[in-house]
């Protein structure tokens, strides 16, 4: 006898899972390289996570003008989309859109997408996007957190909850969510409402460079000046005969590079 519809559906699902696993395996080397490069550059990172159809890709578009695929489908975002952005004070950071979640996600799928979800564990901030207009958003938050609890490092990352689609939610729905998640931000990625508030809250959670430097960098080291601007927070910049004077906050690795470039040479 021929296959029943259920058997046919199961076979198609297994074939789809096998294809997705193969695609992820092909993309993993590139993702590892990208993560290493971002860590070397000390660029802070934000991972965007959320239940499927919460509006993650739309929010990423709003925050970065990325032009990302927007699709109402589980795991529409298979390969994490990484875009760069800047804070109001000039600090660069990355935003990574991860896969969408559903409740009771099969263990096989969690394992298949583990390498993709590891973007969350490697991030400095988790931006958790919630559909505020959904009938039961709290359970969706719990479902996402349940999956992420199995990702190494995810439990140590500051979480900022973005109550998206606030323009479609009732005042009562928003009141319930603000009570459940006091530090959340209500917004609409579609209209732009509340996005400025979200940016400010996000920027406050990003790690700040902790080493204050006050140095004169020779003009021959122009690339180092550029690096300080890219990776640090420049508080003052002046031009002198011997080079560029910078007062800035940078991380320890960059501070060491600056000290090495500006240290007096033995023959001087």
Short mmCIF file of C-alpha atoms in Angstrom, two decimals:
data_model
loop_
_atom_site.label_atom_id
_atom_site.label_comp_id
_atom_site.label_asym_id
_atom_site.label_seq_id
_atom_site.Cartn_x
_atom_site.Cartn_y
_atom_site.Cartn_z
CA UNK A 1 0.00 0.00 0.00
CA UNK A 2 1.06 3.61 -0.55
CA UNK A 3 2.28 5.93 2.18
CA UNK A 4 -0.27 7.55 4.43
CA UNK A 5 -0.26 11.34 4.60
CA UNK A 6 1.32 11.24 8.08
CA UNK A 7 4.12 8.94 6.89
CA UNK A 8 4.71 11.17 3.88
CA UNK A 9 4.83 14.28 6.07
CA UNK A 10 7.28 12.60 8.45
CA UNK A 11 9.53 11.61 5.57
CA UNK A 12 9.47 15.15 4.22
CA UNK A 13 10.27 16.57 7.66
CA UNK A 14 13.22 14.18 8.07
CA UNK A 15 14.50 15.14 4.63
CA UNK A 16 14.13 18.83 5.46
CA UNK A 17 16.00 18.40 8.76
CA UNK A 18 18.82 16.55 7.00
CA UNK A 19 19.09 19.36 4.46
CA UNK A 20 19.15 22.04 7.18
CA UNK A 21 21.83 20.15 9.12
CA UNK A 22 23.96 19.96 5.97
CA UNK A 23 23.53 23.69 5.32
CA UNK A 24 24.50 24.54 8.90
CA UNK A 25 27.57 22.30 8.69
CA UNK A 26 28.68 24.13 5.54
CA UNK A 27 28.22 27.54 7.17
CA UNK A 28 29.87 26.75 10.51
CA UNK A 29 33.54 27.34 9.47
CA UNK A 30 32.64 30.82 8.20
CA UNK A 31 30.72 31.60 11.39
CA UNK A 32 33.65 30.50 13.56
CA UNK A 33 35.97 32.74 11.56
CA UNK A 34 33.59 35.70 11.91
CA UNK A 35 33.26 35.20 15.67
CA UNK A 36 37.05 35.00 16.10
CA UNK A 37 37.51 38.16 14.05
CA UNK A 38 34.97 40.06 16.14
CA UNK A 39 36.60 38.89 19.38
CA UNK A 40 40.04 39.91 18.11
CA UNK A 41 38.68 43.33 17.20
CA UNK A 42 37.02 43.61 20.62
CA UNK A 43 33.77 44.73 18.98
CA UNK A 44 30.87 44.29 21.42
CA UNK A 45 28.07 42.10 20.11
CA UNK A 46 24.29 41.88 20.52
CA UNK A 47 22.39 38.68 19.72
CA UNK A 48 18.74 39.09 18.74
CA UNK A 49 16.53 36.18 19.79
CA UNK A 50 12.80 35.64 20.05
CA UNK A 51 9.80 33.48 19.28
CA UNK A 52 9.04 33.00 15.60
CA UNK A 53 7.18 35.97 14.04
CA UNK A 54 8.10 38.28 16.95
CA UNK A 55 9.61 40.73 14.47
CA UNK A 56 13.34 40.17 14.99
CA UNK A 57 14.38 40.75 11.38
CA UNK A 58 12.15 43.83 11.11
CA UNK A 59 13.77 45.24 14.25
CA UNK A 60 17.25 44.52 12.90
CA UNK A 61 16.28 46.39 9.73
CA UNK A 62 15.07 49.31 11.82
CA UNK A 63 18.23 49.42 13.93
CA UNK A 64 20.72 49.05 11.08
CA UNK A 65 18.95 49.57 7.73
CA UNK A 66 20.19 46.08 6.90
CA UNK A 67 17.57 45.06 4.37
CA UNK A 68 17.21 41.60 5.91
CA UNK A 69 14.73 38.99 4.69
CA UNK A 70 11.48 39.32 6.63
CA UNK A 71 9.46 36.11 6.58
CA UNK A 72 6.79 34.61 8.83
CA UNK A 73 8.36 31.19 9.24
CA UNK A 74 10.17 29.11 11.80
CA UNK A 75 13.91 29.28 11.18
CA UNK A 76 13.49 31.66 8.21
CA UNK A 77 16.75 33.16 9.44
CA UNK A 78 18.99 30.14 9.07
CA UNK A 79 22.38 31.76 8.63
CA UNK A 80 22.69 34.42 11.36
CA UNK A 81 22.68 37.88 9.80
CA UNK A 82 25.37 40.12 11.31
CA UNK A 83 25.27 43.89 10.90
CA UNK A 84 27.30 46.69 12.43
CA UNK A 85 25.91 49.70 14.26
CA UNK A 86 27.20 52.60 16.36
CA UNK A 87 26.17 54.00 19.70
CA UNK A 88 25.39 57.68 20.17
CA UNK A 89 28.93 58.23 21.48
CA UNK A 90 30.55 56.47 18.53
CA UNK A 91 31.18 52.95 19.85
CA UNK A 92 30.86 50.26 17.22
CA UNK A 93 28.99 47.02 17.92
CA UNK A 94 27.41 44.16 16.00
CA UNK A 95 23.83 42.90 15.90
CA UNK A 96 23.21 39.26 15.04
CA UNK A 97 19.77 37.95 14.07
CA UNK A 98 19.36 34.32 15.16
CA UNK A 99 16.69 31.72 14.41
CA UNK A 100 13.09 31.98 15.60
CA UNK A 101 11.80 29.67 18.33
CA UNK A 102 8.65 27.67 18.99
CA UNK A 103 7.31 25.97 22.10
CA UNK A 104 8.34 22.34 22.70
CA UNK A 105 11.06 22.55 20.08
CA UNK A 106 12.15 18.98 19.23
CA UNK A 107 15.51 18.01 20.70
CA UNK A 108 16.77 17.06 17.24
CA UNK A 109 16.13 20.57 15.97
CA UNK A 110 17.80 22.17 18.99
CA UNK A 111 20.88 20.04 18.32
CA UNK A 112 20.76 20.81 14.60
CA UNK A 113 20.69 24.54 15.24
CA UNK A 114 23.04 24.54 18.23
CA UNK A 115 25.92 26.03 16.25
CA UNK A 116 23.61 28.80 15.05
CA UNK A 117 22.35 29.47 18.57
CA UNK A 118 25.93 29.67 19.85
CA UNK A 119 25.89 33.24 18.54
CA UNK A 120 23.85 33.97 21.66
CA UNK A 121 26.39 32.41 24.02
CA UNK A 122 29.19 34.46 22.44
CA UNK A 123 27.33 37.79 22.66
CA UNK A 124 27.68 40.62 25.19
CA UNK A 125 23.95 41.40 25.27
CA UNK A 126 20.84 39.36 24.46
CA UNK A 127 18.08 41.40 22.81
CA UNK A 128 14.97 39.27 23.37
CA UNK A 129 12.19 40.36 21.00
CA UNK A 130 8.63 39.61 22.13
CA UNK A 131 5.36 39.97 20.21
CA UNK A 132 3.47 42.16 22.67
CA UNK A 133 0.20 41.69 20.76
CA UNK A 134 0.29 37.89 20.97
CA UNK A 135 -2.41 36.25 23.16
CA UNK A 136 0.21 34.58 25.38
CA UNK A 137 3.59 36.33 25.07
CA UNK A 138 4.77 35.32 28.55
CA UNK A 139 4.77 31.63 27.62
CA UNK A 140 6.70 32.50 24.46
CA UNK A 141 9.36 34.22 26.56
CA UNK A 142 9.57 31.11 28.72
CA UNK A 143 9.90 28.89 25.63
CA UNK A 144 12.80 30.95 24.28
CA UNK A 145 14.54 31.03 27.65
CA UNK A 146 14.10 27.26 27.95
CA UNK A 147 15.93 26.65 24.68
CA UNK A 148 18.66 29.17 25.48
CA UNK A 149 19.26 27.60 28.90
CA UNK A 150 20.97 24.75 27.05
CA UNK A 151 23.42 27.08 25.28
CA UNK A 152 26.73 27.47 27.08
CA UNK A 153 27.29 31.02 28.33
CA UNK A 154 23.77 32.29 27.56
CA UNK A 155 22.79 32.44 31.24
CA UNK A 156 25.57 34.96 31.96
CA UNK A 157 24.49 37.50 29.33
CA UNK A 158 22.43 40.60 30.21
CA UNK A 159 18.96 40.32 28.66
CA UNK A 160 16.97 43.26 27.32
CA UNK A 161 13.35 42.46 26.47
CA UNK A 162 11.89 44.40 23.55
CA UNK A 163 8.08 44.43 23.58
CA UNK A 164 7.62 44.69 19.83
CA UNK A 165 4.31 45.39 18.02
CA UNK A 166 3.26 47.67 20.87
CA UNK A 167 1.16 49.58 18.34
CA UNK A 168 -1.01 46.47 17.96
CA UNK A 169 -1.23 45.60 21.66
CA UNK A 170 -3.91 46.86 24.03
CA UNK A 171 -2.99 49.03 27.04
CA UNK A 172 -3.99 46.11 29.24
CA UNK A 173 -1.61 43.74 27.41
CA UNK A 174 1.27 46.19 27.75
CA UNK A 175 0.54 46.74 31.44
CA UNK A 176 0.70 42.99 32.09
CA UNK A 177 3.99 42.68 30.21
CA UNK A 178 5.57 45.68 31.94
CA UNK A 179 4.65 44.11 35.28
CA UNK A 180 6.12 40.75 34.25
CA UNK A 181 9.24 42.34 32.73
CA UNK A 182 9.88 45.66 34.53
CA UNK A 183 13.01 46.59 32.56
CA UNK A 184 11.47 45.91 29.16
CA UNK A 185 11.03 48.51 26.41
CA UNK A 186 7.78 48.84 24.43
CA UNK A 187 8.25 49.67 20.76
CA UNK A 188 7.12 49.09 17.21
CA UNK A 189 9.82 48.06 14.77
CA UNK A 190 7.35 48.72 11.96
CA UNK A 191 6.50 52.34 12.83
CA UNK A 192 9.66 53.29 14.73
CA UNK A 193 7.83 54.04 17.98
CA UNK A 194 10.09 53.45 21.00
CA UNK A 195 13.14 52.47 18.92
CA UNK A 196 15.16 55.41 20.27
CA UNK A 197 14.44 54.32 23.84
CA UNK A 198 15.47 50.77 22.94
CA UNK A 199 18.74 51.99 21.42
CA UNK A 200 19.59 53.91 24.59
CA UNK A 201 18.79 50.94 26.84
CA UNK A 202 20.83 48.65 24.60
CA UNK A 203 23.81 50.99 24.58
CA UNK A 204 23.78 51.18 28.38
CA UNK A 205 24.23 47.39 28.56
CA UNK A 206 27.13 47.21 26.12
CA UNK A 207 30.57 46.84 27.71
CA UNK A 208 32.56 50.07 27.78
CA UNK A 209 36.32 50.30 27.31
CA UNK A 210 37.89 50.68 30.74
CA UNK A 211 41.45 52.01 30.21
CA UNK A 212 41.95 55.78 29.95
CA UNK A 213 44.82 56.78 27.67
CA UNK A 214 46.29 60.24 27.08
CA UNK A 215 48.95 59.86 24.41
CA UNK A 216 50.50 61.46 21.36
CA UNK A 217 50.51 58.97 18.50
CA UNK A 218 53.03 59.67 15.71
CA UNK A 219 51.52 60.54 12.35
CA UNK A 220 53.26 57.47 10.95
CA UNK A 221 50.87 55.37 13.09
CA UNK A 222 47.70 56.66 11.47
CA UNK A 223 46.17 53.19 11.42
CA UNK A 224 46.40 53.08 15.21
CA UNK A 225 44.53 56.39 15.50
CA UNK A 226 41.85 54.92 13.27
CA UNK A 227 41.70 51.82 15.46
CA UNK A 228 41.21 53.92 18.61
CA UNK A 229 38.31 55.69 16.92
CA UNK A 230 36.81 52.37 15.80
CA UNK A 231 37.19 50.39 19.03
CA UNK A 232 37.36 53.00 21.78
CA UNK A 233 35.61 56.15 22.94
CA UNK A 234 37.58 59.27 22.03
CA UNK A 235 37.08 62.08 24.54
CA UNK A 236 39.54 64.57 23.03
CA UNK A 237 41.62 64.78 19.87
CA UNK A 238 44.28 67.40 19.09
CA UNK A 239 46.98 67.75 16.45
CA UNK A 240 50.53 68.62 17.43
CA UNK A 241 53.84 68.79 15.59
CA UNK A 242 54.85 65.32 16.72
CA UNK A 243 51.53 63.57 16.16
CA UNK A 244 47.89 63.20 17.16
CA UNK A 245 47.06 63.61 20.82
CA UNK A 246 44.23 61.36 21.91
CA UNK A 247 42.42 61.19 25.22
CA UNK A 248 40.30 58.08 24.96
CA UNK A 249 38.94 55.02 26.70
CA UNK A 250 40.00 51.70 25.19
CA UNK A 251 40.26 48.07 26.24
CA UNK A 252 43.47 46.63 27.69
CA UNK A 253 44.63 45.00 24.45
CA UNK A 254 44.38 48.25 22.50
CA UNK A 255 45.96 50.21 25.35
CA UNK A 256 48.95 47.85 25.19
CA UNK A 257 49.24 48.40 21.42
CA UNK A 258 49.15 52.17 21.92
CA UNK A 259 51.78 52.01 24.66
CA UNK A 260 54.04 49.93 22.43
CA UNK A 261 53.69 52.37 19.54
CA UNK A 262 54.34 55.45 21.66
CA UNK A 263 57.07 54.12 23.97
CA UNK A 264 60.47 55.88 23.64
CA UNK A 265 62.94 53.86 21.61
CA UNK A 266 66.26 52.84 23.14
CA UNK A 267 68.25 54.94 20.65
CA UNK A 268 66.34 58.13 21.44
#
